Short mmCIF file of C-alpha atoms in Angstrom, two decimals:
data_model
loop_
_atom_site.label_atom_id
_atom_site.label_comp_id
_atom_site.label_asym_id
_atom_site.label_seq_id
_atom_site.Cartn_x
_atom_site.Cartn_y
_atom_site.Cartn_z
CA MET A 1 151.97 114.90 182.36
CA LYS A 2 154.68 112.39 181.58
CA LYS A 3 154.01 109.80 178.95
CA LYS A 4 155.21 106.30 179.63
CA THR A 5 157.57 104.86 177.05
CA HIS A 6 157.78 101.14 176.54
CA PRO A 7 161.15 100.01 178.05
CA LEU A 8 162.03 98.10 174.86
CA LEU A 9 161.64 101.28 172.84
CA GLY A 10 164.21 103.02 175.03
CA LEU A 11 166.60 100.08 174.71
CA HIS A 12 166.15 100.09 170.94
CA SER A 13 166.96 103.81 170.78
CA LEU A 14 170.07 103.27 172.89
CA ILE A 15 171.34 100.47 170.63
CA MET A 16 170.69 102.58 167.53
CA MET A 17 172.58 105.52 169.02
CA ILE A 18 175.55 103.28 169.77
CA PHE A 19 175.40 101.81 166.29
CA ILE A 20 175.42 105.22 164.62
CA TYR A 21 177.72 107.23 166.85
CA VAL A 22 180.35 104.79 168.14
CA PRO A 23 182.16 104.52 164.76
CA ILE A 24 182.29 108.32 164.51
CA LEU A 25 183.50 108.56 168.09
CA LEU A 26 186.20 105.97 167.36
CA ILE A 27 187.46 107.94 164.35
CA ILE A 28 187.76 111.02 166.53
CA VAL A 29 189.62 109.13 169.24
CA TYR A 30 191.98 107.45 166.77
CA SER A 31 192.71 110.74 165.05
CA PHE A 32 194.87 111.43 168.12
CA ASN A 33 196.61 108.01 167.93
CA ASN A 34 200.32 108.22 167.39
CA THR A 35 200.61 105.56 164.68
CA ARG A 36 199.99 105.22 160.94
CA LEU A 37 198.12 101.99 161.42
CA SER A 38 194.93 101.96 163.36
CA GLY A 39 194.20 99.24 165.80
CA ASP A 40 196.52 99.65 168.74
CA TRP A 41 196.76 102.74 170.88
CA LYS A 42 200.31 104.08 170.63
CA GLY A 43 199.97 107.33 172.55
CA PHE A 44 198.44 110.77 172.11
CA THR A 45 199.42 113.15 169.26
CA PHE A 46 198.25 116.23 167.31
CA ASP A 47 200.54 115.29 164.39
CA TRP A 48 197.76 114.25 162.05
CA TYR A 49 196.00 117.56 162.47
CA VAL A 50 199.20 119.47 161.87
CA SER A 51 199.90 117.64 158.63
CA LEU A 52 196.28 118.03 157.54
CA MET A 53 196.46 121.79 158.04
CA LYS A 54 199.73 121.89 156.13
CA ASP A 55 198.26 119.98 153.19
CA ARG A 56 197.48 122.69 150.64
CA HIS A 57 195.33 120.40 148.45
CA VAL A 58 193.08 119.20 151.21
CA MET A 59 192.60 122.71 152.58
CA GLU A 60 191.84 124.02 149.12
CA ALA A 61 189.33 121.24 148.53
CA LEU A 62 187.69 122.06 151.85
CA SER A 63 187.46 125.77 151.11
CA ASN A 64 186.14 125.10 147.62
CA SER A 65 183.53 122.73 148.98
CA LEU A 66 182.40 125.35 151.47
CA ILE A 67 182.25 128.10 148.85
CA VAL A 68 180.22 125.84 146.56
CA ALA A 69 177.95 124.72 149.39
CA VAL A 70 177.25 128.19 150.78
CA SER A 71 176.62 129.89 147.46
CA SER A 72 174.56 127.06 145.99
CA THR A 73 172.52 126.87 149.22
CA ILE A 74 171.68 130.58 149.14
CA VAL A 75 170.57 130.52 145.50
CA ALA A 76 168.77 127.16 145.79
CA THR A 77 166.88 128.31 148.90
CA ILE A 78 165.64 131.45 147.18
CA PHE A 79 164.73 129.66 143.95
CA GLY A 80 163.15 126.68 145.68
CA THR A 81 161.03 128.92 147.93
CA LEU A 82 159.92 131.08 145.01
CA ALA A 83 159.00 127.97 143.01
CA ALA A 84 156.95 126.64 145.93
CA LEU A 85 155.13 129.97 146.29
CA ALA A 86 154.49 130.31 142.57
CA LEU A 87 153.17 126.79 142.07
CA ARG A 88 150.55 127.28 144.75
CA ASN A 89 148.61 129.59 142.49
CA VAL A 90 148.51 127.58 139.26
CA SER A 91 145.99 125.04 138.02
CA ARG A 92 146.07 121.60 139.57
CA LYS A 93 147.20 120.00 136.34
CA LEU A 94 150.20 122.27 135.91
CA ARG A 95 151.09 121.94 139.58
CA VAL A 96 151.12 118.15 139.46
CA SER A 97 153.33 118.03 136.37
CA MET A 98 155.67 120.69 137.72
CA ASN A 99 155.82 118.77 141.00
CA GLY A 100 157.06 115.72 139.14
CA LEU A 101 159.58 117.74 137.21
CA LEU A 102 160.93 119.41 140.33
CA TYR A 103 161.11 116.13 142.17
CA LEU A 104 163.13 114.48 139.40
CA PRO A 105 166.55 115.81 140.45
CA VAL A 106 166.01 114.29 143.91
CA ILE A 107 165.58 110.74 142.65
CA ILE A 108 167.82 110.81 139.57
CA PRO A 109 171.26 109.19 140.13
CA ASP A 110 174.04 111.74 140.60
CA ILE A 111 176.06 110.29 137.75
CA ILE A 112 173.27 110.85 135.22
CA MET A 113 172.65 114.33 136.54
CA GLY A 114 176.37 115.05 136.23
CA LEU A 115 176.60 113.66 132.73
CA SER A 116 173.60 115.62 131.49
CA LEU A 117 175.01 118.82 132.92
CA LEU A 118 178.37 118.00 131.39
CA VAL A 119 176.71 117.74 127.99
CA LEU A 120 174.82 120.97 128.58
CA PHE A 121 177.85 122.95 129.70
CA THR A 122 179.89 121.62 126.78
CA GLN A 123 177.16 122.62 124.33
CA LEU A 124 177.06 126.08 125.86
CA HIS A 125 180.84 126.29 125.74
CA MET A 126 180.94 127.12 129.40
CA PRO A 127 184.35 126.75 130.96
CA PHE A 128 184.29 124.16 133.73
CA GLY A 129 185.01 125.48 137.16
CA LYS A 130 183.44 126.57 140.39
CA ILE A 131 180.57 128.29 138.59
CA THR A 132 179.47 125.14 136.76
CA VAL A 133 179.67 123.11 139.95
CA ILE A 134 177.61 125.71 141.79
CA ILE A 135 175.00 125.61 139.03
CA ALA A 136 174.97 121.82 139.17
CA HIS A 137 174.44 121.86 142.93
CA ILE A 138 171.67 124.43 142.66
CA THR A 139 169.77 122.23 140.20
CA PHE A 140 169.31 119.41 142.65
CA SER A 141 169.33 121.15 146.02
CA MET A 142 166.63 123.55 144.82
CA SER A 143 164.32 120.54 144.59
CA TYR A 144 164.83 119.67 148.25
CA VAL A 145 163.99 123.22 149.29
CA TYR A 146 160.94 123.16 147.03
CA VAL A 147 159.64 119.91 148.52
CA VAL A 148 160.08 121.04 152.14
CA VAL A 149 158.65 124.53 151.65
CA THR A 150 155.69 123.16 149.67
CA ALA A 151 154.87 120.77 152.51
CA ARG A 152 154.94 123.69 154.92
CA LEU A 153 152.74 125.83 152.68
CA THR A 154 150.24 123.02 152.26
CA GLY A 155 150.11 122.54 156.02
CA MET A 156 149.53 126.24 156.54
CA GLY A 157 146.52 126.42 154.20
CA ARG A 158 145.01 129.65 152.92
CA GLN A 159 143.02 130.88 155.86
CA LEU A 160 145.78 132.84 157.60
CA GLU A 161 146.55 134.76 154.43
CA GLU A 162 142.86 135.35 153.82
CA ALA A 163 142.54 136.65 157.35
CA ALA A 164 145.44 139.04 156.78
CA SER A 165 143.92 140.26 153.54
CA ASP A 166 140.55 140.64 155.25
CA LEU A 167 142.22 142.81 157.90
CA GLY A 168 143.48 145.16 155.22
CA ALA A 169 146.94 143.77 154.42
CA SER A 170 148.22 144.14 150.85
CA GLY A 171 149.75 141.17 149.03
CA TRP A 172 153.26 142.13 150.11
CA GLN A 173 152.22 142.86 153.71
CA THR A 174 150.50 139.49 153.90
CA PHE A 175 153.64 137.77 152.67
CA ARG A 176 155.93 139.75 154.95
CA HIS A 177 153.88 139.47 158.16
CA VAL A 178 152.09 136.14 157.79
CA THR A 179 153.33 133.83 155.02
CA LEU A 180 157.05 134.28 155.57
CA PRO A 181 157.02 133.85 159.38
CA GLN A 182 154.83 130.78 158.93
CA ILE A 183 157.00 129.04 156.34
CA SER A 184 160.39 130.12 157.70
CA PRO A 185 160.95 126.81 159.57
CA GLY A 186 160.47 125.08 156.21
CA ILE A 187 162.84 127.48 154.47
CA ILE A 188 165.48 126.94 157.14
CA SER A 189 165.25 123.15 157.08
CA GLY A 190 165.24 123.27 153.27
CA ALA A 191 168.42 125.34 153.35
CA LEU A 192 170.05 122.93 155.81
CA ILE A 193 169.22 119.98 153.59
CA ALA A 194 170.53 121.86 150.55
CA PHE A 195 173.77 122.67 152.36
CA THR A 196 174.21 119.08 153.53
CA MET A 197 173.47 117.67 150.09
CA SER A 198 175.96 120.03 148.49
CA LEU A 199 178.74 119.20 150.94
CA GLU A 200 178.04 115.50 150.77
CA THR A 201 178.00 115.50 146.98
CA SER A 202 181.31 117.34 146.94
CA TRP A 203 182.90 114.57 148.95
CA SER A 204 181.06 111.54 147.69
CA ALA A 205 182.64 109.04 145.32
CA SER A 206 180.12 109.23 142.53
CA SER A 207 180.37 112.95 142.47
CA TRP A 208 184.09 112.64 142.53
CA LEU A 209 183.74 110.83 139.22
CA VAL A 210 181.33 113.42 137.90
CA GLN A 211 183.57 116.23 138.97
CA ALA A 212 186.45 114.50 137.27
CA LEU A 213 184.35 114.29 134.15
CA LEU A 214 183.69 117.98 134.52
CA ARG A 215 187.44 118.33 134.84
CA PHE A 216 186.92 120.06 138.10
CA PRO A 217 190.51 120.89 138.88
CA TYR A 218 190.58 119.98 142.52
CA ILE A 219 191.89 116.98 144.28
CA TYR A 220 189.61 115.34 146.74
CA MET A 221 190.11 113.14 149.73
CA VAL A 222 193.37 111.46 148.88
CA LYS A 223 196.51 112.94 147.51
CA MET B 1 119.52 152.66 154.49
CA PHE B 2 120.77 149.43 152.98
CA MET B 3 124.16 148.30 154.21
CA ILE B 4 124.57 145.44 151.78
CA GLU B 5 122.82 144.96 148.47
CA LEU B 6 123.26 141.76 146.53
CA VAL B 7 121.95 142.29 143.01
CA GLY B 8 121.36 139.06 141.10
CA ILE B 9 124.59 137.46 142.21
CA GLU B 10 125.30 133.90 141.14
CA LYS B 11 128.26 131.60 141.38
CA HIS B 12 129.25 128.87 139.00
CA PHE B 13 132.10 126.55 139.73
CA GLU B 14 133.45 124.21 137.09
CA GLY B 15 130.16 124.22 135.20
CA GLN B 16 128.07 123.68 138.33
CA VAL B 17 125.79 126.27 139.82
CA VAL B 18 126.78 126.74 143.46
CA VAL B 19 124.63 129.81 144.08
CA HIS B 20 121.54 130.46 141.99
CA PRO B 21 120.66 134.09 141.18
CA LEU B 22 120.19 135.82 144.51
CA SER B 23 119.04 139.33 145.30
CA LEU B 24 118.99 140.44 148.89
CA THR B 25 119.22 143.67 150.82
CA ILE B 26 120.51 143.88 154.35
CA LYS B 27 119.67 146.86 156.52
CA GLU B 28 122.09 148.79 158.67
CA GLY B 29 122.40 147.21 162.12
CA GLU B 30 120.55 144.09 161.08
CA PHE B 31 121.48 140.61 162.26
CA LEU B 32 120.96 138.46 159.19
CA THR B 33 121.61 134.73 159.13
CA LEU B 34 122.27 132.50 156.14
CA LEU B 35 120.92 129.14 157.27
CA GLY B 36 121.18 125.83 155.47
CA PRO B 37 122.75 122.39 155.42
CA SER B 38 126.39 121.96 154.36
CA GLY B 39 126.89 122.52 150.65
CA CYS B 40 123.90 124.86 150.34
CA GLY B 41 126.08 127.78 149.22
CA LYS B 42 125.87 129.85 152.39
CA THR B 43 129.62 130.08 152.92
CA THR B 44 130.15 130.91 149.22
CA ILE B 45 127.74 133.84 149.54
CA LEU B 46 129.60 135.08 152.59
CA ARG B 47 132.94 134.74 150.81
CA MET B 48 131.60 136.70 147.86
CA ILE B 49 130.58 139.52 150.20
CA ALA B 50 134.05 139.39 151.81
CA GLY B 51 135.73 139.42 148.41
CA PHE B 52 137.42 136.01 148.48
CA GLU B 53 135.20 134.74 145.69
CA GLN B 54 134.09 136.64 142.63
CA PRO B 55 130.43 136.27 141.69
CA SER B 56 130.03 134.81 138.19
CA LYS B 57 127.28 137.36 137.62
CA GLY B 58 125.67 140.19 139.55
CA GLU B 59 126.78 143.04 141.75
CA ILE B 60 127.58 143.62 145.40
CA LEU B 61 127.07 147.03 147.01
CA LEU B 62 128.38 147.97 150.42
CA ALA B 63 126.80 151.09 151.96
CA GLY B 64 125.64 152.11 148.51
CA GLU B 65 129.04 151.70 146.90
CA GLN B 66 129.97 149.20 144.25
CA VAL B 67 132.50 146.71 145.69
CA THR B 68 132.06 143.77 143.31
CA GLU B 69 135.55 144.20 141.85
CA LEU B 70 137.34 145.25 145.03
CA ALA B 71 139.92 143.04 146.73
CA PRO B 72 139.14 141.86 150.30
CA ASN B 73 141.64 144.31 151.82
CA GLN B 74 139.78 147.23 150.25
CA ARG B 75 136.37 146.37 151.65
CA ASP B 76 135.28 147.97 154.89
CA LEU B 77 134.07 144.75 156.46
CA ASN B 78 135.63 141.92 158.43
CA LEU B 79 135.20 138.20 158.51
CA VAL B 80 135.36 135.90 161.52
CA PHE B 81 136.60 132.58 160.19
CA GLN B 82 135.17 129.23 161.17
CA HIS B 83 138.50 128.03 162.52
CA TYR B 84 139.41 131.50 163.77
CA ALA B 85 142.56 131.82 161.58
CA LEU B 86 144.49 133.51 164.37
CA PHE B 87 148.11 134.24 163.53
CA PRO B 88 149.99 131.60 165.55
CA HIS B 89 153.23 133.60 165.74
CA MET B 90 151.57 136.64 167.28
CA THR B 91 150.22 137.29 170.76
CA VAL B 92 146.56 138.06 171.33
CA GLU B 93 147.39 141.75 171.40
CA ASP B 94 149.37 141.61 168.13
CA ASN B 95 146.61 139.63 166.49
CA ILE B 96 144.09 142.31 167.43
CA ALA B 97 146.50 145.09 166.42
CA PHE B 98 147.14 143.59 162.98
CA GLY B 99 144.28 145.27 161.14
CA LEU B 100 144.99 148.58 162.87
CA LYS B 101 148.66 148.44 161.90
CA MET B 102 147.73 147.75 158.30
CA LYS B 103 145.60 150.89 158.39
CA LYS B 104 148.64 152.79 159.69
CA MET B 105 146.72 153.94 162.75
CA SER B 106 148.67 155.90 165.37
CA LEU B 107 150.02 153.86 168.28
CA LYS B 108 147.90 155.75 170.76
CA GLU B 109 144.73 155.06 168.84
CA GLN B 110 145.75 151.41 168.40
CA LYS B 111 146.11 151.07 172.16
CA GLU B 112 142.65 152.51 172.73
CA ARG B 113 141.01 150.30 170.14
CA ILE B 114 142.72 147.18 171.50
CA ALA B 115 141.73 148.02 175.08
CA GLU B 116 138.15 148.53 173.97
CA ALA B 117 138.01 145.30 171.98
CA VAL B 118 139.55 143.14 174.71
CA ALA B 119 137.27 144.64 177.34
CA MET B 120 134.22 143.86 175.25
CA THR B 121 135.31 140.27 174.66
CA GLN B 122 136.62 139.69 178.21
CA LEU B 123 140.18 139.06 177.08
CA THR B 124 141.95 141.75 179.09
CA ALA B 125 143.89 139.22 181.17
CA LEU B 126 145.03 137.23 178.16
CA THR B 127 146.57 139.80 175.82
CA ALA B 128 150.14 138.51 176.21
CA ARG B 129 149.26 134.90 175.42
CA TYR B 130 149.75 133.11 172.14
CA PRO B 131 146.78 131.46 170.42
CA HIS B 132 147.95 127.93 171.24
CA GLN B 133 147.83 128.84 174.94
CA LEU B 134 144.12 129.60 174.74
CA SER B 135 141.02 127.41 174.89
CA GLY B 136 138.69 127.15 171.91
CA GLY B 137 136.24 129.65 173.36
CA GLN B 138 139.00 132.13 174.12
CA GLN B 139 140.39 131.78 170.60
CA GLN B 140 136.93 132.50 169.28
CA ARG B 141 136.80 135.67 171.35
CA VAL B 142 140.17 136.78 169.98
CA ALA B 143 138.91 136.26 166.42
CA ILE B 144 135.92 138.46 167.19
CA ALA B 145 138.01 141.08 168.99
CA ARG B 146 140.43 141.19 166.05
CA ALA B 147 137.54 141.89 163.72
CA ILE B 148 135.60 144.44 165.78
CA ALA B 149 138.73 146.44 166.65
CA ASN B 150 138.61 147.66 163.04
CA LYS B 151 135.08 149.03 163.58
CA PRO B 152 133.93 147.61 160.26
CA LYS B 153 130.63 148.53 158.65
CA VAL B 154 129.72 144.86 158.50
CA LEU B 155 130.89 141.82 160.42
CA LEU B 156 130.68 138.52 158.57
CA LEU B 157 130.73 135.36 160.69
CA ASP B 158 131.28 131.93 159.16
CA GLU B 159 129.94 129.31 161.60
CA PRO B 160 131.91 131.02 164.36
CA LEU B 161 130.71 128.66 167.07
CA GLY B 162 130.80 125.48 165.02
CA ALA B 163 133.90 124.03 166.68
CA LEU B 164 132.79 124.58 170.28
CA ASP B 165 130.90 122.33 172.65
CA LEU B 166 127.26 122.88 173.42
CA GLN B 167 127.50 124.74 176.74
CA LEU B 168 130.12 127.15 175.42
CA ARG B 169 128.08 127.68 172.27
CA LYS B 170 125.08 128.70 174.33
CA ASN B 171 127.10 131.19 176.35
CA LEU B 172 128.79 132.69 173.31
CA GLN B 173 125.50 132.93 171.42
CA SER B 174 124.06 135.31 173.95
CA GLU B 175 127.37 137.19 174.14
CA LEU B 176 127.35 137.62 170.38
CA LYS B 177 123.81 138.89 170.37
CA HIS B 178 124.64 141.32 173.15
CA LEU B 179 127.76 142.47 171.31
CA GLN B 180 125.82 143.08 168.13
CA ARG B 181 123.23 145.17 169.99
CA THR B 182 125.94 147.20 171.73
CA LEU B 183 128.00 147.84 168.61
CA GLY B 184 125.10 148.32 166.25
CA ILE B 185 127.19 146.77 163.47
CA THR B 186 125.45 144.82 160.70
CA PHE B 187 126.07 141.10 161.22
CA VAL B 188 125.87 138.53 158.46
CA TYR B 189 126.02 135.15 160.13
CA VAL B 190 126.39 131.73 158.55
CA THR B 191 125.24 128.60 160.37
CA HIS B 192 123.67 125.20 159.83
CA ASP B 193 122.20 125.25 163.33
CA GLN B 194 118.56 126.30 163.05
CA GLU B 195 118.19 126.89 166.77
CA GLU B 196 121.15 129.26 166.73
CA ALA B 197 119.68 131.07 163.73
CA MET B 198 116.29 131.43 165.44
CA MET B 199 117.82 132.74 168.63
CA LEU B 200 120.19 135.32 167.15
CA SER B 201 118.69 136.67 163.97
CA ASP B 202 116.52 139.57 162.98
CA ARG B 203 116.00 137.83 159.66
CA ILE B 204 116.89 134.40 158.35
CA VAL B 205 117.63 133.35 154.78
CA ILE B 206 117.02 129.62 154.38
CA LEU B 207 119.16 128.14 151.64
CA ASN B 208 119.05 124.73 150.03
CA GLN B 209 121.21 123.59 147.13
CA GLY B 210 122.19 127.14 146.26
CA LYS B 211 118.62 128.43 146.18
CA VAL B 212 116.72 130.62 148.61
CA GLU B 213 113.84 128.70 150.17
CA GLN B 214 112.54 131.54 152.30
CA ILE B 215 113.54 134.87 153.76
CA GLY B 216 111.83 136.10 156.90
CA THR B 217 111.96 136.84 160.61
CA PRO B 218 112.37 133.79 162.89
CA ARG B 219 108.70 134.09 163.81
CA GLU B 220 107.56 134.15 160.18
CA ILE B 221 109.73 131.19 159.32
CA TYR B 222 108.56 129.10 162.23
CA ALA B 223 104.89 129.99 162.02
CA ALA B 224 104.49 130.24 158.26
CA PRO B 225 107.07 128.23 156.34
CA LYS B 226 106.63 128.58 152.60
CA THR B 227 108.29 125.40 151.36
CA LEU B 228 108.57 121.82 152.51
CA PHE B 229 112.28 122.35 153.11
CA ALA B 230 111.72 125.44 155.25
CA ALA B 231 108.94 123.66 157.15
CA THR B 232 111.08 120.67 158.07
CA PHE B 233 114.54 122.26 158.40
CA VAL B 234 113.56 124.77 161.06
CA GLY B 235 112.04 123.10 164.08
CA GLU B 236 110.18 119.80 164.16
CA ASN B 237 107.14 119.49 161.97
CA ASN B 238 104.42 117.08 160.83
CA VAL B 239 103.66 117.03 157.12
CA PHE B 240 100.21 115.89 155.98
CA SER B 241 99.31 115.17 152.40
CA THR B 242 95.87 115.88 150.92
CA PRO B 243 94.66 115.80 147.32
CA GLU B 244 94.92 119.62 147.34
CA GLY B 245 98.57 119.61 148.43
CA LEU B 246 100.72 119.49 151.55
CA PHE B 247 100.13 121.15 154.87
CA THR B 248 102.05 121.07 158.13
CA VAL B 249 101.13 121.22 161.79
CA ARG B 250 103.76 121.81 164.47
CA PRO B 251 104.03 119.07 167.18
CA GLU B 252 102.91 121.47 169.92
CA LYS B 253 99.72 122.19 167.98
CA LEU B 254 98.65 118.55 167.92
CA ARG B 255 96.53 117.17 170.76
CA PRO B 256 96.20 113.53 171.75
CA VAL B 257 92.68 112.42 172.77
CA ARG B 258 91.56 109.26 174.56
CA GLY B 259 88.41 107.22 174.12
CA GLU B 260 86.02 107.19 171.22
CA LEU B 261 86.05 110.95 170.79
CA GLU B 262 85.92 112.63 167.44
CA ALA B 263 89.43 112.95 166.09
CA ARG B 264 90.94 113.89 162.74
CA LYS B 265 93.33 110.94 162.79
CA HIS B 266 93.79 107.79 164.82
CA GLY B 267 96.90 105.83 165.62
CA VAL B 268 99.04 103.86 168.07
CA ILE B 269 101.68 105.38 170.35
CA GLN B 270 105.06 104.06 169.30
CA ASP B 271 107.30 105.94 171.65
CA VAL B 272 107.14 108.31 174.62
CA LEU B 273 110.11 110.64 175.09
CA TYR B 274 110.42 112.50 178.35
CA LEU B 275 112.56 115.66 177.99
CA GLY B 276 111.84 117.47 181.24
CA ASN B 277 109.96 120.56 180.14
CA VAL B 278 108.15 118.67 177.38
CA HIS B 279 107.37 115.12 176.50
CA LYS B 280 106.89 113.84 173.03
CA LEU B 281 104.69 111.11 171.65
CA THR B 282 105.47 109.39 168.39
CA VAL B 283 102.23 108.10 166.89
CA GLN B 284 101.89 105.66 164.00
CA LEU B 285 98.76 106.68 162.11
CA ASP B 286 96.22 104.14 160.93
CA ASN B 287 96.17 103.45 157.18
CA GLU B 288 99.02 105.88 156.57
CA PRO B 289 102.74 105.14 156.26
CA MET B 290 103.68 108.03 158.52
CA THR B 291 104.26 108.83 162.14
CA VAL B 292 103.47 112.16 163.73
CA THR B 293 105.18 113.77 166.68
CA ILE B 294 103.11 115.40 169.40
CA ALA B 295 104.78 117.69 171.91
CA LEU B 296 103.09 118.05 175.31
CA ASP B 297 104.18 120.56 177.89
CA PHE B 298 104.84 119.91 181.57
CA THR B 299 101.20 120.60 182.54
CA ASP B 300 100.13 117.37 180.86
CA GLU B 301 100.38 114.66 183.50
CA ARG B 302 98.37 111.93 181.83
CA PRO B 303 100.35 108.66 181.73
CA TRP B 304 100.76 107.84 178.05
CA GLN B 305 101.60 104.22 177.29
CA ILE B 306 103.43 102.74 174.35
CA GLY B 307 101.00 100.67 172.30
CA GLU B 308 97.99 102.73 173.37
CA ARG B 309 95.42 103.68 170.70
CA ILE B 310 94.68 107.39 170.62
CA GLY B 311 93.09 110.04 168.46
CA VAL B 312 95.01 113.04 167.15
CA ASN B 313 93.36 116.44 166.85
CA TRP B 314 94.31 119.96 165.84
CA ASN B 315 92.70 123.25 164.96
CA GLN B 316 92.21 124.19 161.36
CA ARG B 317 93.96 127.54 161.89
CA ASP B 318 97.21 125.73 162.82
CA GLU B 319 97.47 124.11 159.42
CA VAL B 320 100.13 125.71 157.23
CA ALA B 321 99.80 125.03 153.51
CA ILE B 322 103.20 124.66 151.88
CA GLY B 323 102.36 123.83 148.29
CA SER B 324 103.85 120.60 147.04
#
């Protein structure tokens, strides 16, 4: 059975796609343009890529960003998932307040988050570096994982786990064979969001300021 | 031998009594139904037997052994859930094998048990499918196969046919009854459908607001209800009030009479419902704010008219006193 889509809806989608992807496409095309100034097409070149690869600072920034993103994603995914699982089995009151608390890092402006962590790390006399940035990224990306996994758990309900238990599965067996396979799409999308948020924060302007405040010794974007 | 003994179990939830003190014994191989409207506590009782809820007071014995404190996975019984609760990421075969795997049964024995269970539930052709590829009735069969493959001492069923349409319900009802006779397993069945309860059960427990109204065979409950609730919840009934108390007479025990004959009551026909094998007359009684329903079988071919004045008669022995 094929569902009919309203023709205007298709047109709308097309326009939106153009709107979102054409600028990105243009950047890619112009990255091969043999001129310092964009605008006119002056011939094809790989020069820009060569000089990018040769730029030690940019490459270092990229590798640092990836290290931070991968490690913070792994930890945040585990912590966020565990938090979601744990808060399923507490009283409603505690769950609601913990929900609010865990959601806070998602809505709080990056700059305030950065400043508060700066104060904390200073108080703890922690040397600023990759570790502090990773911790900072875990604090907010964990919340995204928590929110996504919680939604998945809520959607799943209790019956499947009760059925497993009824069929003789222990707590661990139930988790391993039923809960985990059921929530894994949530865990994966949570991890993807965490990874994206970490990378984006590494490159975004506000974070650039925060990182500068943290005296993160890496140069971003522009030499 | 008693398969299940409930000894004074009760359940309180946030200060409210959900199940009032209940003692009940269920015999081996019995088909027992907990019948009542939604919120009467029937599912809570079933979940206490399964181990998902702890009774606030009282004890539960399974085959003579104390199980009150045992977790669900340590009780030798299985529950068929209302919405089946099939594992969506497993095939029919893996769903049925789940309980056997948890028991660390040998692969050979697993295969035998699965083959047996799917044959009994007519699922042999569907073992490789996933639950979402099955119809509601087929999913229901998988849920039952998954439970009976474990050969439990007791099978608990929580409104297992509640989500299915009428025709399918009827077919599955007789299949269930047949299955229970073949297996000889004790069934504890929860439903709000009184017809289903009558048809399937050896004994019925009628529950209302967490209290037992009556326990008895379908025949006892239909012919001799003990309370007003039991009298009106199971089957249609006419309740008459006298200074000495209430009594009921079933619609099929009432007789309409024409002319100026002696009759216990008189009234006007308000409605005539033709249902094929029976037709029903609704009669507004004189000087009383109530209507009675009279059921006539197919042998009655008199043309009853709406608005017609008739007399209503019955035999004294068909009156059932139900207290107040």
